[in-house]
Amino acid sequence: MTRTAIVTGAARGIGAATALRLAADGHAVAVLDLDPAQCADTVRAITDAGGRAIAIGADVADAAAVDAAVARVAAELGAPTILVNNAGIIRDNLLFKMTEDDWDAVLSVHLRGAFLMSRAVQKHQVAEEWGRVVNLSSTSALGNRGQANYAAAKAGMQGFTKTLAIELGRYGVTANAIAPGFIVTDMTRSTAERLGVGFDEFVAFNADQIPVGRAGYPEDIAAAASFFCSEEAGFVSGQVLYVAGGPRA
């Protein structure tokens, strides 16, 4: 059945791959990011393949912008009943070097953004008596040196997910989280730059630590999101799936 999906942080990386996968699954997709111009390639790829998509520019941490974006999606594509909260940033640093702005920015985009988007979309989900929320967590939720802000945000996403599952389940809405491991994206490239190592070297080092012997790619996460958003996943809710190439503690 065709649904309308919103994917945040969808201009590139995991968000873009997820938008493309959901479109391939037959859904109309709102490709949302700060700059709608950066979403053009993803929207074009979807529409060239015969799908329906629009680019929307919005700051997910801005309540008014979120409400306006969701209203536009409903008007142009139909009531959004699938939401993938993928938008995120990193401001990595050791605790003693981390500024309040570094902390606030990361928590705002990840947690406030997921809260605002979910609050706006759930109205449509409840009215339709069907919905899927997928929140992007991370293996960093288990702790990661130099990422106190990011780890706290990603751990928070897991608690947020489980609470949504409890509150919205009676309305036919499921909520699940995906916790990626090492994924080859612009974000991990930025981490390599921060550490002062070449990206190829960085990827090879991390792949060597992963049981399946390779790094992950955005399409690996998109595949998991596709399942969580499917009709068949209606009895799966409140779960955190670590897509990391091996077990995590």
Short mmCIF file of C-alpha atoms in Angstrom, two decimals:
data_model
loop_
_atom_site.label_atom_id
_atom_site.label_comp_id
_atom_site.label_asym_id
_atom_site.label_seq_id
_atom_site.Cartn_x
_atom_site.Cartn_y
_atom_site.Cartn_z
CA MET A 1 0.00 0.00 0.00
CA THR A 2 1.29 3.45 -0.90
CA ARG A 3 2.03 5.72 2.06
CA THR A 4 3.63 9.12 2.47
CA ALA A 5 7.02 9.21 4.20
CA ILE A 6 9.18 11.99 5.58
CA VAL A 7 12.91 11.40 5.90
CA THR A 8 14.89 14.07 7.73
CA GLY A 9 18.54 14.80 7.02
CA ALA A 10 17.91 13.28 3.62
CA ALA A 11 20.16 15.36 1.39
CA ARG A 12 22.91 12.74 1.48
CA GLY A 13 24.24 9.67 3.24
CA ILE A 14 21.89 7.46 5.23
CA GLY A 15 18.97 9.85 4.79
CA ALA A 16 19.25 9.95 1.00
CA ALA A 17 19.64 6.17 0.77
CA THR A 18 16.58 5.68 2.98
CA ALA A 19 14.50 8.11 0.93
CA LEU A 20 15.44 6.24 -2.24
CA ARG A 21 14.64 2.87 -0.68
CA LEU A 22 11.24 3.97 0.63
CA ALA A 23 10.41 5.38 -2.79
CA ALA A 24 11.42 2.08 -4.37
CA ASP A 25 9.04 0.42 -1.89
CA GLY A 26 6.25 2.46 -3.46
CA HIS A 27 5.91 5.36 -1.03
CA ALA A 28 5.75 9.07 -1.78
CA VAL A 29 8.69 10.71 -0.02
CA ALA A 30 9.35 14.15 1.41
CA VAL A 31 13.12 14.66 1.32
CA LEU A 32 13.80 17.08 4.16
CA ASP A 33 17.01 18.88 5.03
CA LEU A 34 18.20 22.36 5.98
CA ASP A 35 18.83 23.35 2.36
CA PRO A 36 16.22 22.04 -0.10
CA ALA A 37 18.60 22.64 -3.00
CA GLN A 38 20.86 19.90 -1.62
CA CYS A 39 17.93 17.47 -1.82
CA ALA A 40 17.54 17.97 -5.58
CA ASP A 41 19.58 14.94 -6.65
CA THR A 42 17.64 12.59 -4.38
CA VAL A 43 14.29 13.97 -5.52
CA ARG A 44 15.36 13.73 -9.16
CA ALA A 45 16.45 10.11 -8.75
CA ILE A 46 13.07 9.25 -7.26
CA THR A 47 11.00 11.07 -9.85
CA ASP A 48 13.12 9.78 -12.75
CA ALA A 49 12.29 6.26 -11.54
CA GLY A 50 8.59 7.09 -11.62
CA GLY A 51 8.14 7.90 -7.93
CA ARG A 52 6.73 10.94 -6.16
CA ALA A 53 8.97 13.17 -4.06
CA ILE A 54 9.40 16.76 -2.97
CA ALA A 55 12.31 18.60 -1.39
CA ILE A 56 11.62 20.54 1.78
CA GLY A 57 13.95 22.86 3.64
CA ALA A 58 13.45 23.00 7.39
CA ASP A 59 15.39 23.16 10.64
CA VAL A 60 14.06 20.19 12.61
CA ALA A 61 14.87 21.98 15.87
CA ASP A 62 12.52 24.86 14.96
CA ALA A 63 8.93 24.07 15.98
CA ALA A 64 7.30 26.52 13.56
CA ALA A 65 9.43 25.27 10.66
CA VAL A 66 8.58 21.65 11.49
CA ASP A 67 4.83 22.33 11.65
CA ALA A 68 4.96 24.19 8.34
CA ALA A 69 6.97 21.41 6.69
CA VAL A 70 4.61 18.66 7.84
CA ALA A 71 1.59 20.69 6.73
CA ARG A 72 3.14 21.12 3.28
CA VAL A 73 3.81 17.38 3.00
CA ALA A 74 0.20 16.62 3.88
CA ALA A 75 -1.05 19.11 1.28
CA GLU A 76 1.25 18.02 -1.56
CA LEU A 77 1.82 14.29 -1.01
CA GLY A 78 -0.89 13.22 1.43
CA ALA A 79 -0.98 12.58 5.16
CA PRO A 80 2.51 11.54 6.31
CA THR A 81 2.30 8.26 8.21
CA ILE A 82 5.95 7.19 7.91
CA LEU A 83 8.65 9.22 9.65
CA VAL A 84 12.36 8.54 9.66
CA ASN A 85 14.18 10.81 12.12
CA ASN A 86 17.66 10.76 10.65
CA ALA A 87 18.78 14.41 10.90
CA GLY A 88 21.93 14.74 12.95
CA ILE A 89 25.20 16.57 13.41
CA ILE A 90 28.45 15.93 15.25
CA ARG A 91 30.50 18.34 17.34
CA ASP A 92 33.06 15.87 18.66
CA ASN A 93 35.50 16.76 21.42
CA LEU A 94 36.78 15.44 24.71
CA LEU A 95 34.67 16.49 27.68
CA PHE A 96 37.08 19.10 29.01
CA LYS A 97 37.24 20.76 25.59
CA MET A 98 33.53 20.51 24.77
CA THR A 99 31.68 23.82 24.81
CA GLU A 100 28.10 24.38 25.87
CA ASP A 101 27.29 25.26 22.28
CA ASP A 102 28.75 21.92 21.13
CA TRP A 103 26.53 20.11 23.62
CA ASP A 104 23.37 22.12 22.91
CA ALA A 105 23.66 21.93 19.13
CA VAL A 106 23.94 18.14 19.03
CA LEU A 107 21.16 17.51 21.56
CA SER A 108 18.94 20.03 19.79
CA VAL A 109 19.14 18.52 16.32
CA HIS A 110 18.96 14.89 17.39
CA LEU A 111 16.55 14.89 20.32
CA ARG A 112 14.55 18.11 20.00
CA GLY A 113 14.32 17.52 16.25
CA ALA A 114 13.02 13.96 16.66
CA PHE A 115 10.53 15.15 19.30
CA LEU A 116 9.18 17.99 17.18
CA MET A 117 8.92 15.90 14.02
CA SER A 118 7.26 13.00 15.82
CA ARG A 119 4.79 15.28 17.58
CA ALA A 120 3.77 16.89 14.30
CA VAL A 121 3.48 13.64 12.34
CA GLN A 122 1.67 11.60 15.00
CA LYS A 123 -1.48 13.67 14.46
CA HIS A 124 -1.70 12.26 10.95
CA GLN A 125 -0.76 8.76 12.07
CA VAL A 126 -3.43 8.67 14.76
CA ALA A 127 -6.04 9.99 12.33
CA GLU A 128 -5.10 7.29 9.82
CA GLU A 129 -4.83 4.64 12.55
CA TRP A 130 -1.51 3.52 11.06
CA GLY A 131 2.03 4.74 11.33
CA ARG A 132 5.73 3.98 11.41
CA VAL A 133 8.42 5.94 13.23
CA VAL A 134 12.06 5.01 12.74
CA ASN A 135 14.65 6.86 14.81
CA LEU A 136 18.35 6.76 14.05
CA SER A 137 20.43 5.93 17.09
CA SER A 138 24.05 4.71 16.95
CA THR A 139 26.47 2.26 18.50
CA SER A 140 27.85 5.43 20.13
CA ALA A 141 24.82 5.22 22.46
CA LEU A 142 26.91 2.65 24.31
CA GLY A 143 29.66 5.24 24.85
CA ASN A 144 32.38 6.58 22.60
CA ARG A 145 35.46 8.64 23.42
CA GLY A 146 35.15 12.25 22.29
CA GLN A 147 31.40 12.02 21.78
CA ALA A 148 29.75 12.76 25.13
CA ASN A 149 27.13 14.92 23.40
CA TYR A 150 26.48 12.53 20.50
CA ALA A 151 26.43 9.45 22.74
CA ALA A 152 23.94 11.10 25.09
CA ALA A 153 21.73 12.12 22.16
CA LYS A 154 21.79 8.67 20.59
CA ALA A 155 21.07 6.94 23.91
CA GLY A 156 18.22 9.39 24.36
CA MET A 157 16.83 8.38 20.98
CA GLN A 158 16.46 4.83 22.25
CA GLY A 159 14.46 5.87 25.32
CA PHE A 160 12.38 8.20 23.18
CA THR A 161 11.65 5.36 20.75
CA LYS A 162 10.49 2.97 23.45
CA THR A 163 8.20 5.62 24.93
CA LEU A 164 6.64 6.37 21.54
CA ALA A 165 6.01 2.65 21.10
CA ILE A 166 4.16 2.54 24.41
CA GLU A 167 2.11 5.69 23.82
CA LEU A 168 1.23 5.25 20.14
CA GLY A 169 0.83 1.49 19.84
CA ARG A 170 -2.91 1.58 20.51
CA TYR A 171 -3.32 3.75 17.40
CA GLY A 172 -1.63 1.29 15.07
CA VAL A 173 1.68 3.16 15.18
CA THR A 174 5.00 1.39 15.72
CA ALA A 175 8.26 3.04 16.74
CA ASN A 176 11.68 1.45 16.34
CA ALA A 177 15.30 2.58 16.31
CA ILE A 178 18.26 1.65 14.17
CA ALA A 179 21.73 1.91 15.70
CA PRO A 180 24.30 1.94 12.89
CA GLY A 181 27.87 0.93 13.45
CA PHE A 182 30.65 2.25 11.24
CA ILE A 183 29.01 3.56 8.06
CA VAL A 184 30.87 5.19 5.17
CA THR A 185 29.35 8.69 5.03
CA ASP A 186 30.38 12.34 5.02
CA MET A 187 30.00 12.27 8.80
CA THR A 188 32.58 9.52 9.25
CA ARG A 189 34.80 11.36 6.79
CA SER A 190 34.62 14.37 9.11
CA THR A 191 35.63 12.16 12.02
CA ALA A 192 38.69 10.97 10.10
CA GLU A 193 39.63 14.59 9.43
CA ARG A 194 39.24 15.44 13.11
CA LEU A 195 41.55 12.56 14.00
CA GLY A 196 44.04 13.61 11.35
CA VAL A 197 44.01 10.34 9.39
CA GLY A 198 43.28 9.58 5.75
CA PHE A 199 39.74 8.43 5.08
CA ASP A 200 40.73 5.23 3.27
CA GLU A 201 43.01 4.34 6.18
CA PHE A 202 40.23 5.17 8.62
CA VAL A 203 37.73 2.95 6.79
CA ALA A 204 40.20 0.07 6.56
CA PHE A 205 41.06 0.28 10.27
CA ASN A 206 37.39 0.22 11.31
CA ALA A 207 36.48 -2.54 8.87
CA ASP A 208 39.19 -4.69 10.42
CA GLN A 209 37.41 -4.45 13.78
CA ILE A 210 34.03 -5.56 12.40
CA PRO A 211 33.19 -9.28 12.50
CA VAL A 212 31.76 -9.36 8.96
CA GLY A 213 35.00 -7.81 7.70
CA ARG A 214 33.70 -4.73 5.97
CA ALA A 215 32.43 -1.23 6.65
CA GLY A 216 28.73 -0.49 6.44
CA TYR A 217 27.07 1.64 3.78
CA PRO A 218 23.96 3.84 3.82
CA GLU A 219 22.07 1.18 1.87
CA ASP A 220 22.55 -1.26 4.78
CA ILE A 221 20.67 1.12 7.06
CA ALA A 222 18.05 1.87 4.41
CA ALA A 223 17.26 -1.85 4.17
CA ALA A 224 16.58 -2.02 7.91
CA ALA A 225 14.41 1.11 7.73
CA SER A 226 12.47 -0.45 4.85
CA PHE A 227 11.57 -3.42 7.03
CA PHE A 228 10.52 -1.31 10.02
CA CYS A 229 8.31 0.80 7.72
CA SER A 230 6.63 -2.18 6.08
CA GLU A 231 3.16 -3.56 6.65
CA GLU A 232 4.75 -6.84 7.78
CA ALA A 233 6.53 -5.13 10.69
CA GLY A 234 3.29 -4.24 12.46
CA PHE A 235 4.07 -6.47 15.46
CA VAL A 236 7.59 -5.12 15.91
CA SER A 237 7.75 -2.02 18.08
CA GLY A 238 9.99 -0.45 20.70
CA GLN A 239 13.04 -2.26 19.37
CA VAL A 240 16.62 -1.10 18.80
CA LEU A 241 18.33 -2.86 15.92
CA TYR A 242 22.13 -2.63 15.88
CA VAL A 243 23.19 -2.68 12.23
CA ALA A 244 26.89 -2.91 12.88
CA GLY A 245 28.28 -6.02 11.24
CA GLY A 246 28.45 -7.91 14.51
CA PRO A 247 27.15 -8.05 18.08
CA ARG A 248 27.26 -5.13 20.45
CA ALA A 249 27.22 -5.20 24.26
#
